[in-house]
Short mmCIF file of C-alpha atoms and ligand atoms in Angstrom, two decimals:
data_model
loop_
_atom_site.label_atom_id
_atom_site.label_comp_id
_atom_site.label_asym_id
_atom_site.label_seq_id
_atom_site.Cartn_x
_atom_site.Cartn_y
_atom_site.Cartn_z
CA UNK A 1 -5.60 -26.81 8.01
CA UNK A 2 -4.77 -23.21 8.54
CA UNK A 3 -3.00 -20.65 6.14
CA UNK A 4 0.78 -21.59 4.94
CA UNK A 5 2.08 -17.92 4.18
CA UNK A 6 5.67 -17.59 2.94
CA UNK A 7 7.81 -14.04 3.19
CA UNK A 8 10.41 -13.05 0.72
CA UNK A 9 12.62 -10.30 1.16
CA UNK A 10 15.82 -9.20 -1.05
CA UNK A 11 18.95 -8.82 0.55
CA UNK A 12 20.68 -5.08 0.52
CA UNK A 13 17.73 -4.87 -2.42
CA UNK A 14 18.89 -1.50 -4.49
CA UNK A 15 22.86 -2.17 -3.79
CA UNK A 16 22.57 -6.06 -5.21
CA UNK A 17 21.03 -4.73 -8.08
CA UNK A 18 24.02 -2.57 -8.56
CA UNK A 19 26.75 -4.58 -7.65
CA UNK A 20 25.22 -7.74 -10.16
CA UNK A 21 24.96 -4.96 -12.77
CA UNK A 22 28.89 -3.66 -12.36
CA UNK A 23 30.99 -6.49 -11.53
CA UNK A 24 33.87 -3.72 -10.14
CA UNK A 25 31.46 -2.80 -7.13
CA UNK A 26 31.59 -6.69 -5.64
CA UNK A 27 33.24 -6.78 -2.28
CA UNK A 28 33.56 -3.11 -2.00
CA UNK A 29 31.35 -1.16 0.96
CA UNK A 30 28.51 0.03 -1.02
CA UNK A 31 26.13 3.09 -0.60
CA UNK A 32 23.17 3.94 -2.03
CA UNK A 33 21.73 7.04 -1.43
CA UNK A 34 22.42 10.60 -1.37
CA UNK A 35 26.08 11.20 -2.11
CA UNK A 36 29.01 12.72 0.45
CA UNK A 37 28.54 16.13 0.72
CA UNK A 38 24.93 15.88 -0.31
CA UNK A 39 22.33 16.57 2.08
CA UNK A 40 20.35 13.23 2.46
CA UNK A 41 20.02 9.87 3.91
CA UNK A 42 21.05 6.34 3.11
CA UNK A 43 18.59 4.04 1.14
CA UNK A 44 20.28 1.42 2.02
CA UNK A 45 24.33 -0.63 2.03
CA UNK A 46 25.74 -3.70 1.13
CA UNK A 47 26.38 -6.10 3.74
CA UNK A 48 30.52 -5.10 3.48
CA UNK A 49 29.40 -1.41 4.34
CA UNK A 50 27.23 -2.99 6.97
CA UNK A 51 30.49 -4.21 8.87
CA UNK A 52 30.87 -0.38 9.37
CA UNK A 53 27.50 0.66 10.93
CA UNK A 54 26.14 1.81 7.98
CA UNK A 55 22.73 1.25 7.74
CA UNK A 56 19.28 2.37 6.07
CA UNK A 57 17.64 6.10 6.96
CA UNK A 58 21.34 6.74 8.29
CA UNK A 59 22.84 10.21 7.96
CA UNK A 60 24.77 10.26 4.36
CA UNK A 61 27.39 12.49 6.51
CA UNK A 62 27.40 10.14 9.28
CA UNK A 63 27.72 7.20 6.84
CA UNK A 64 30.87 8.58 5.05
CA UNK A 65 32.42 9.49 8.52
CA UNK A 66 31.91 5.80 8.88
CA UNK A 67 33.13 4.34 5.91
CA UNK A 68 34.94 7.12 3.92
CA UNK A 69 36.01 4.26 1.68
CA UNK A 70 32.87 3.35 0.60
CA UNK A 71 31.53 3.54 -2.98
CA UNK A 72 28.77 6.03 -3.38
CA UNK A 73 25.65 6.12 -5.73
CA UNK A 74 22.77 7.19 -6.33
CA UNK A 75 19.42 5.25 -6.71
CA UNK A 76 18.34 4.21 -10.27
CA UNK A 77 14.95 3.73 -9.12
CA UNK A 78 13.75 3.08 -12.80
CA UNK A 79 15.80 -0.12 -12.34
CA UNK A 80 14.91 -1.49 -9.20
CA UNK A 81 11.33 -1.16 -10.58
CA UNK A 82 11.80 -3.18 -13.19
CA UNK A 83 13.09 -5.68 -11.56
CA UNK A 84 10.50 -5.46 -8.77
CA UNK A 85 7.81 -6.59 -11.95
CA UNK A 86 10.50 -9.64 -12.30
CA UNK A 87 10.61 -10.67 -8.89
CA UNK A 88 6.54 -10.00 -9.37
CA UNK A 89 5.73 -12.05 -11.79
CA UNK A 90 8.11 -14.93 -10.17
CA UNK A 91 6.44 -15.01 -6.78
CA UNK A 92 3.06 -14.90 -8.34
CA UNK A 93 2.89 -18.44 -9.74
CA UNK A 94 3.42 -20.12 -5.94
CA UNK A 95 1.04 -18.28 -4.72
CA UNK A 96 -2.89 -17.24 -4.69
CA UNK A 97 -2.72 -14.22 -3.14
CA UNK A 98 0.14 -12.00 -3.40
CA UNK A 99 0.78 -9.09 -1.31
CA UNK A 100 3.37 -6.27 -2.09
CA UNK A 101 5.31 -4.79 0.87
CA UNK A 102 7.80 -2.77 -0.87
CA UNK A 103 9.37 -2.77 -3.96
CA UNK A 104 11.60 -6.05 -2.71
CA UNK A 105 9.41 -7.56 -0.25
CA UNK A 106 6.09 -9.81 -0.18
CA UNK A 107 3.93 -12.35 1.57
CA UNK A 108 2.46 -15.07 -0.78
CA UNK A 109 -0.14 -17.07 0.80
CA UNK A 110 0.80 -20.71 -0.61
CA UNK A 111 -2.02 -22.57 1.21
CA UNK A 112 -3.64 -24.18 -1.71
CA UNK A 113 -0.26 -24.77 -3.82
CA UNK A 114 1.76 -26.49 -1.39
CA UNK A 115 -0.73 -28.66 0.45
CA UNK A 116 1.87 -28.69 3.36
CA UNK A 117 5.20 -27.81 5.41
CA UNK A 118 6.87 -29.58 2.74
CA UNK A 119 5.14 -28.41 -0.64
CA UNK A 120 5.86 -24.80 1.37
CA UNK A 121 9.63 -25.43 1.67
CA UNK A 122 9.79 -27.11 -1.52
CA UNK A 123 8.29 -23.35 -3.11
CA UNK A 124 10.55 -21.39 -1.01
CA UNK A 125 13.54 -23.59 -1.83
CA UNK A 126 12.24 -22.85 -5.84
CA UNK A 127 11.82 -19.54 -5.42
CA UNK A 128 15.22 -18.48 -3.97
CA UNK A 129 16.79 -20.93 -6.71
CA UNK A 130 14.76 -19.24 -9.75
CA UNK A 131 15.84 -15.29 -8.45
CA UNK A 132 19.52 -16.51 -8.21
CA UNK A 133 19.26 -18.17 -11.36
CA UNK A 134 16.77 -15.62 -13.27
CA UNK A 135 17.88 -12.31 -11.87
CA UNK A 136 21.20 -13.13 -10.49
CA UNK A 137 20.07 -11.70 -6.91
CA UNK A 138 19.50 -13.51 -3.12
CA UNK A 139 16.74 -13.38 -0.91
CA UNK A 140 15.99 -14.48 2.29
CA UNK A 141 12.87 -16.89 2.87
CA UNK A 142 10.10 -17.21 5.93
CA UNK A 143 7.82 -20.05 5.55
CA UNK A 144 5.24 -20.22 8.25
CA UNK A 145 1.16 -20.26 9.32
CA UNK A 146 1.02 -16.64 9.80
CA UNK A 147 2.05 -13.30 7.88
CA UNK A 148 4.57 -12.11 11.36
CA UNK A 149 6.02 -15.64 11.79
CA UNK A 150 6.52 -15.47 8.05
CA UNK A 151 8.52 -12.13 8.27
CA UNK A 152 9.92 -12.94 11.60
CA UNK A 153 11.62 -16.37 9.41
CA UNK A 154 12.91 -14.02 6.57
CA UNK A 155 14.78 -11.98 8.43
CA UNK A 156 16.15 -14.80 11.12
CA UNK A 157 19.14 -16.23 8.52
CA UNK A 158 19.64 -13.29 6.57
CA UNK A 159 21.30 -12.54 4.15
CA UNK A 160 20.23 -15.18 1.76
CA UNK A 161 18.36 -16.81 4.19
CA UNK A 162 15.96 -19.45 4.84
CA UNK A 163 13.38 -20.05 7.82
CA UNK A 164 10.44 -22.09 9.22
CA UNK A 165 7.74 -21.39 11.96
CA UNK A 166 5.22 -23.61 11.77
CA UNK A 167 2.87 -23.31 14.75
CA UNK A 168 2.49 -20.64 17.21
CA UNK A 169 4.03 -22.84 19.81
CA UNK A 170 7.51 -22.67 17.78
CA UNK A 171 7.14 -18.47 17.32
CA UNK A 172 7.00 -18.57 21.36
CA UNK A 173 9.85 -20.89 21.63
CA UNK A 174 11.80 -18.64 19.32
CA UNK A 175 10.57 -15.28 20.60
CA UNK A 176 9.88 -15.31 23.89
CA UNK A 177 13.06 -14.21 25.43
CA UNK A 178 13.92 -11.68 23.16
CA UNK A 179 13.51 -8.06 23.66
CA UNK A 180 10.08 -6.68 22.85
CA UNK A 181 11.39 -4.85 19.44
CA UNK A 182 11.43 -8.67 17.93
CA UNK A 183 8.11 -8.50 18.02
CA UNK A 184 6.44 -7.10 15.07
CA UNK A 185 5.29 -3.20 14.77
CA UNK A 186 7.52 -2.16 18.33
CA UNK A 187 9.49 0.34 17.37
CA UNK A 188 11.69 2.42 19.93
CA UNK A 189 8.84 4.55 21.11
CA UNK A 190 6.61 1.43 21.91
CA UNK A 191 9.80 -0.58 23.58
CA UNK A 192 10.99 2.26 25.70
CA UNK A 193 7.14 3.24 26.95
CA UNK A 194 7.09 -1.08 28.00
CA UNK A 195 10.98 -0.53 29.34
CA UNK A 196 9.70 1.85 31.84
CA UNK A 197 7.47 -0.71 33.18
CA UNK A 198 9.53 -3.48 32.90
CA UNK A 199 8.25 -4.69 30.15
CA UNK A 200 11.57 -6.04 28.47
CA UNK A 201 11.20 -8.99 26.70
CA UNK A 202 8.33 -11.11 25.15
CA UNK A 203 7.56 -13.37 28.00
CA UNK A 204 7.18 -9.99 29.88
CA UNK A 205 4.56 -9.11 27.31
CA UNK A 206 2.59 -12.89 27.89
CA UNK A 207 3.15 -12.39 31.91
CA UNK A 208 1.88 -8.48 32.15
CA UNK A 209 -1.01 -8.73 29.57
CA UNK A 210 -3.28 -5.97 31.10
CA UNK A 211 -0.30 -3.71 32.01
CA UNK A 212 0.00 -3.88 28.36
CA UNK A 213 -2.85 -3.50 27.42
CA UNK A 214 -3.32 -0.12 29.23
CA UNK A 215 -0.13 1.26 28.50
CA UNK A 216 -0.26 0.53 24.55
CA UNK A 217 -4.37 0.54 24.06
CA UNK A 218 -5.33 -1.31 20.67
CA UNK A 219 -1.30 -1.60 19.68
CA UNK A 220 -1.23 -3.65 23.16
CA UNK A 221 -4.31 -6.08 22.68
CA UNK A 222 -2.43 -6.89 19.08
CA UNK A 223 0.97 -7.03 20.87
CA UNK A 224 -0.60 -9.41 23.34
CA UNK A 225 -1.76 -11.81 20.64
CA UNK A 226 1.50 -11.73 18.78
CA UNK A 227 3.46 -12.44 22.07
CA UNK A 228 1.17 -15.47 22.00
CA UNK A 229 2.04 -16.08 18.37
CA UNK A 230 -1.53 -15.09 16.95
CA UNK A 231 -1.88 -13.13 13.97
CA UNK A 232 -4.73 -14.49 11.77
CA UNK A 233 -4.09 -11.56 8.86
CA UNK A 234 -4.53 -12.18 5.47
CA UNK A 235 -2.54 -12.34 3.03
CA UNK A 236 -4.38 -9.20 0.98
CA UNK A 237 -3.85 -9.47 -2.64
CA UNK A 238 -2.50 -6.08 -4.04
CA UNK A 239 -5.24 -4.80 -6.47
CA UNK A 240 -4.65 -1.46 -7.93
CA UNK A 241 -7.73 0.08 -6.54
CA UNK A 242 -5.60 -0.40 -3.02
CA UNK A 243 -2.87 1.63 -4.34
CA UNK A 244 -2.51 5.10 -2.84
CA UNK A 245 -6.45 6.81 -3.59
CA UNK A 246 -8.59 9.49 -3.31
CA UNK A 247 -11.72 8.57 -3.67
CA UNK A 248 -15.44 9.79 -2.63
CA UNK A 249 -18.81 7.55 -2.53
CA UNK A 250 -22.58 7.78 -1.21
CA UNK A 251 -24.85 5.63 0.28
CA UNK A 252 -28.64 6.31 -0.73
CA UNK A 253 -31.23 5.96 1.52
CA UNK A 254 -33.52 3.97 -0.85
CA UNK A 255 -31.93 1.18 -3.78
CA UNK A 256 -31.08 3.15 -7.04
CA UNK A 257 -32.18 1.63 -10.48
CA UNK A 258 -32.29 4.69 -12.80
CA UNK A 259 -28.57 4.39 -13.78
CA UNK A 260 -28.67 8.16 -15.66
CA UNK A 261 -29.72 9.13 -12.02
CA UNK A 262 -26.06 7.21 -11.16
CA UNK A 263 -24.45 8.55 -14.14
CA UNK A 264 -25.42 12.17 -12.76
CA UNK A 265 -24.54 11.60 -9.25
CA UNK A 266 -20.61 10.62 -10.30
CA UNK A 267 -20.22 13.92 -11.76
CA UNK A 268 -20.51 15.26 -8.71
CA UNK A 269 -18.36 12.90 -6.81
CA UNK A 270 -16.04 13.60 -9.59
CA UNK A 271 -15.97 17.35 -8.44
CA UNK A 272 -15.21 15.99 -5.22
CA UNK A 273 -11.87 13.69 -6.11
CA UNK A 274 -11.03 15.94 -8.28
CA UNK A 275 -11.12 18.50 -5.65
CA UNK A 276 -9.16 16.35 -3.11
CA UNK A 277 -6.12 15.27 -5.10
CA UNK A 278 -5.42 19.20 -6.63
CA UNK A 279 -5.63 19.93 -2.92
CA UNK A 280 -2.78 17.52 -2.28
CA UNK A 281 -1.29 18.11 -5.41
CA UNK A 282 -1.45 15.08 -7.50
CA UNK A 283 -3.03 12.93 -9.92
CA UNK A 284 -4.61 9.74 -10.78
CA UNK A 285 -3.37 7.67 -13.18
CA UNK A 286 -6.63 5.69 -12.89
CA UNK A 287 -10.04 5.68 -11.94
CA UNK A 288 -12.03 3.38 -9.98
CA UNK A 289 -16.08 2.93 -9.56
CA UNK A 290 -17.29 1.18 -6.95
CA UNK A 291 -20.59 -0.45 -6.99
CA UNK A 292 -22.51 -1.43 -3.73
CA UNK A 293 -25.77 -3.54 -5.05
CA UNK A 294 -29.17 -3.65 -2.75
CA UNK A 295 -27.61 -7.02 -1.53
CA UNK A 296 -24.38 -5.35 0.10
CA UNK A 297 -22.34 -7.50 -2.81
CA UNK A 298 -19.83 -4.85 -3.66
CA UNK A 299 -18.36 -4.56 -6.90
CA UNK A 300 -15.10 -2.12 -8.22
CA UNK A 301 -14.40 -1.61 -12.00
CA UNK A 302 -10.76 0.00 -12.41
CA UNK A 303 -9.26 1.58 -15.54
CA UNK A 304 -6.06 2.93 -16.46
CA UNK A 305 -5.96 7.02 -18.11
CA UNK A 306 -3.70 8.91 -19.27
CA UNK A 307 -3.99 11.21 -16.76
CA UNK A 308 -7.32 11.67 -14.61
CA UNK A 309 -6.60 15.39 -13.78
CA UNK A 310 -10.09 17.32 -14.11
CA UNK A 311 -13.74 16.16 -13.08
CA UNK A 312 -13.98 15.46 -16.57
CA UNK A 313 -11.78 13.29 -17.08
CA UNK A 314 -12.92 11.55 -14.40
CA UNK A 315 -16.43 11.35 -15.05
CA UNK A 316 -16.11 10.13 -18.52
CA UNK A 317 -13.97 7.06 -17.49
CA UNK A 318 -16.42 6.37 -14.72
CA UNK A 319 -19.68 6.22 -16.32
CA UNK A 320 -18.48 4.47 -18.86
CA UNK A 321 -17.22 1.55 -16.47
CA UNK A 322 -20.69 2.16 -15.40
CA UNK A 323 -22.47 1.09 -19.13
CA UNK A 324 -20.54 -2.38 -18.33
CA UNK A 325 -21.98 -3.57 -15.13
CA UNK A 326 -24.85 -5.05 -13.87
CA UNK A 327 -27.96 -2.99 -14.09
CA UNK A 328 -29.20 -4.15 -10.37
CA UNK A 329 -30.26 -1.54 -7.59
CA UNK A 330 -27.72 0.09 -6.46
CA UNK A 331 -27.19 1.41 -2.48
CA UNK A 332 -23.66 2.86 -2.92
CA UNK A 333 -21.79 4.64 -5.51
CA UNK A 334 -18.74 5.89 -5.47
CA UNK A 335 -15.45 6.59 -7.64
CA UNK A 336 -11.27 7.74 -6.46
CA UNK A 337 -8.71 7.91 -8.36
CA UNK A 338 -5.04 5.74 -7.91
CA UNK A 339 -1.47 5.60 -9.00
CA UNK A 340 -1.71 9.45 -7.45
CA UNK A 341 1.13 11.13 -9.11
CA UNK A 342 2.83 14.47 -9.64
CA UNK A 343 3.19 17.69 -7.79
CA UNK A 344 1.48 20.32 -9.70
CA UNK A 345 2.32 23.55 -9.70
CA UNK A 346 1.04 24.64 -5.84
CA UNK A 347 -0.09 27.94 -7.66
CA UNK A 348 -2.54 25.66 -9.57
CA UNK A 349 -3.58 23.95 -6.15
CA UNK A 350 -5.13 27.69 -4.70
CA UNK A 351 -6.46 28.41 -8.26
CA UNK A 352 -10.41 27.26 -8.79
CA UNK A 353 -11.88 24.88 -10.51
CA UNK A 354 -12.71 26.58 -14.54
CA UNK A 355 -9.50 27.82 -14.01
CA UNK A 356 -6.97 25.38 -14.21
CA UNK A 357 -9.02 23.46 -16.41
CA UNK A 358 -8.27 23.59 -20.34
CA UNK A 359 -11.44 25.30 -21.75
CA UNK A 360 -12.57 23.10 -23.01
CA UNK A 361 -13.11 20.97 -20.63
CA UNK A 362 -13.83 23.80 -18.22
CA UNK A 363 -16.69 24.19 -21.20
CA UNK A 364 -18.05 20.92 -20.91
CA UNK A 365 -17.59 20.82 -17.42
CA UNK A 366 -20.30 24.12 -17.17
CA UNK A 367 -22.68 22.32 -19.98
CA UNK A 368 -22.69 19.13 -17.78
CA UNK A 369 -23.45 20.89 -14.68
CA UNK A 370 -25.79 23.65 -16.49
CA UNK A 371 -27.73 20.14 -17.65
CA UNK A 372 -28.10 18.73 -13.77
CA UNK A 373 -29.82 22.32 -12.95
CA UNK A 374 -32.52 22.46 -15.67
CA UNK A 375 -32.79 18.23 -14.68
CA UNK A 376 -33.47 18.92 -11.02
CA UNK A 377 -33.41 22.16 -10.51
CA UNK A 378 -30.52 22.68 -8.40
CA UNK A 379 -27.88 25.12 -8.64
CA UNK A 380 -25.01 23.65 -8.81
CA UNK A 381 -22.41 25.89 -10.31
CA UNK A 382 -23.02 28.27 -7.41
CA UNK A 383 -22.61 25.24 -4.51
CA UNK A 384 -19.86 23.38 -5.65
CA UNK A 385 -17.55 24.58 -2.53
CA UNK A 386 -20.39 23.33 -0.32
CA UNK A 387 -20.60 20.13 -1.88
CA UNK A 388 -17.69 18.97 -1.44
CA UNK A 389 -18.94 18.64 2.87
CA UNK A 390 -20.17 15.23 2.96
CA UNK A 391 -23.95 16.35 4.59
CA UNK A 392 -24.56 18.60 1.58
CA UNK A 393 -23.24 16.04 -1.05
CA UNK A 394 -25.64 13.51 0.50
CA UNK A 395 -28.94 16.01 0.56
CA UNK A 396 -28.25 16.98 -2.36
CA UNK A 397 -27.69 13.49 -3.79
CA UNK A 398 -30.70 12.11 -2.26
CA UNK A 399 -32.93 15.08 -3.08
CA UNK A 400 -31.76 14.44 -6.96
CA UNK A 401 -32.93 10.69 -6.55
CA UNK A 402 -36.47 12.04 -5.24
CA UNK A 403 -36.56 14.65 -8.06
CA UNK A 404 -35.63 12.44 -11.04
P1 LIG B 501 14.90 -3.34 3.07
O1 LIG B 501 14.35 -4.69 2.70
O2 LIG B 501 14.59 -2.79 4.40
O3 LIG B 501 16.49 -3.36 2.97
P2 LIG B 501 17.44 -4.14 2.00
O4 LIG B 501 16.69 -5.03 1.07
O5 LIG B 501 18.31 -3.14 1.33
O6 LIG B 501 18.34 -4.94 2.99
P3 LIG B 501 18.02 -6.27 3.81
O7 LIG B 501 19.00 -7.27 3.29
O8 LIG B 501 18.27 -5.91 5.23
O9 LIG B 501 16.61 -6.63 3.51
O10 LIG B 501 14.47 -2.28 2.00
C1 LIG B 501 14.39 -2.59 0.62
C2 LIG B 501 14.84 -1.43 -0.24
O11 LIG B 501 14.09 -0.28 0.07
C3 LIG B 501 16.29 -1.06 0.02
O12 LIG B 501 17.20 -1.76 -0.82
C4 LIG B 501 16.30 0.42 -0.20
C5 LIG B 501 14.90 0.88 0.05
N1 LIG B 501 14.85 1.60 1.35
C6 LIG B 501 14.97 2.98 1.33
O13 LIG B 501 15.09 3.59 0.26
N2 LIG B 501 14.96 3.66 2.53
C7 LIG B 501 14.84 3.02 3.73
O14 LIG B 501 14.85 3.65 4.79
C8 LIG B 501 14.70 1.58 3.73
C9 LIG B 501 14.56 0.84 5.03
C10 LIG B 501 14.71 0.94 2.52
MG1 LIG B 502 15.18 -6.32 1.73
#
């Protein structure tokens, strides 16, 4: 039997938070976002503000011309986050792999824990009754065999919704005389290229396959399937190595075994990360190594820091994730950083490496690298720009396995 993947989505997510939390807000048009007279946009409305044409991304000035009655506020993001870990740890126990879409949304495959149709709806039915009764808040429900039938369900009865596809042959006979924007990833710049070709509605999509196809490229094979209902996506469990990263790795062209040799090699993909994300600005709050053993089996090992914000810091975490592994040859190394955070200073972005280190790391930093150049001979402190191009990094990685 094939996957059984259910979609949850909150309804009017930040404002139902608000309105269960202050009883005086019910049945008032509610907006969350920027406030009138701010500059700004909409997060999002209650369903009463809704009735005005208020809606997500929208203009805040727009909205109030809208709905000047409306009850403004600000996002308490702090809040919604916390109860994004509730609805979290709810959804988890239906399902075997969970993946996060947004704060409020995410598919659960259920495949193994509801054995059918039934066992799904029975879940979904649970699930909406536990975040009523648990967090005093309503969702809206898709139960079906793919991840895009499952989100096309959710959002068919909402608000507080509840929805079954169960074969491809059902999506069709839902979808296939809507407009193209039902299907899933066409947005107005994809609908109005297939509008002026008379592509209008899903049925055109299954009829004018090639046209499609060479209007839209890749977007149009996909589109194709979907029209077709066939989208055979995982559900992708959310690991935090798939969080937001900056990472760097390097493929050897003979197996590794001398681990000091690996040890060596993630300082300087250290430089490299550590490079990247002060480039961009940010942070890691954790570092990941990743492991690709002579037999292509590919291993990560993730760990939280307090803040991985010089090569340093980096390094240390990483080769110590490294003592803990397997000791078998190793083809690939490589290490990022995740839960990227903070603007620095964009000052500190232009400045170089030793100096926006503290010195004493920018110390240690110089004794690690000073002990690589009497090891192999290389000079490192005087390339470091150069190695962060990925042809130097990998000579100079592969000539330090041949000189070890
Ligand atoms: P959505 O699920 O798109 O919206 P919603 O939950 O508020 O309403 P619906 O009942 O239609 O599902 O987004 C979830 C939250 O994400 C939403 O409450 C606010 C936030 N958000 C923004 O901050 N900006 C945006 O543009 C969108 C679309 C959402
Ligand atoms: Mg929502």
């Amino acid at each position: 039997m094939g996957m059984i993947v259910i979609h949850v989505d909150m309804d009017a997510f930040f404002a139902a938070v608000e309105m269960r939390d202050d009883p005086s807000l019910r049945g008032k048009p509610l907006i969350i976002g920027s406030l009138p007279g701010e500059r700004g946009v909409v997060a999002t409305c209650n369903y009463e503000a809704r009735k005005y044409g208020v809606h997500s991304a929208m203009n805040i000035k727009e909205a109030f011309r809208l709905c000047p009655q409306g009850v403004y506020r600000h996002p308490d993001m702090e809040k919604y986050k916390a109860v994004s870990h509730q609805l979290h740890a709810i959804w988890r126990t239906y399902a075997t792999a969970l993946e996060a879409v947004a704060f409020d949304e995410a598919y659960l495959d259920v495949t193994e824990q509801a054995g059918d149709f039934d066992g799904a709806r029975a879940i979904g039915q649970t699930i909406k009754q536990r975040i009523r009764d648990e967090l005093g808040l309503s969702c809206s429900v898709g139960v079906a065999y793919s991840k895009t039938a499952a989100k096309t369900a959710s959002e068919e009865k909402k608000p507080n919704g509840f929805f079954e596809i169960r074969t491809p042959a059902d999506f069709v006979a839902l979808m296939q005389d809507r407009d193209v924007r039902a299907l899933y990833t066409v947005g107005e710049k994809t609908a109005q290229k297939l509008y002026a070709n008379g592509i209008h509605t899903v049925r055109d999509v299954q009829q004018r396959q090639a046209d499609v196809i060479r209007l839209l490229g890749k977007q149009g094979r996909w589109l194709t399937s979907l029209a077709f209902g066939i989208d055979e996506r995982p559900v992708t469990p959310y690991r935090p190595e798939d969080a937001k990263s900056i990472g760097r790795e390097v493929t050897f062209q003979k197996d590794v075994t001398d681990f000091d040799l690996l040890a060596d090699v993630l300082l300087l993909l250290a430089l490299c990360v550590d490079r990247r994300a002060k480039r961009v600005g940010l942070h890691g709050k954790g570092v990941t190594l990743k492991l690709t053993y002579g037999d292509m089996r590919t291993i990560t090992r993730s760990q939280a820091v307090t803040s991985a914000d010089s090569p340093i810091a980096i390094h240390q975490k990483a080769v110590q994730m490294l003592t803990q592994v397997d000791r078998r040859p190793v083809r690939l190394v490589g290490v990022s950083v995740y839960h990227l955070s903070g603007e620095i200073d964009p000052q500190l972005r232009l400045a170089g490496y030793f100096e926006d280190a503290p010195p004493q790391q920018a110390a240690a930093l110089q004794q690690k690298l000073a002990a690589l150049e009497r090891q192999y001979g290389l000079d490192f402190a005087g390339h470091l720009e150069a190695i962060d191009r990925a042809d130097t990094l990998h000579k100079t990685v592969e000539y330090m396995r041949r000189h070890r």
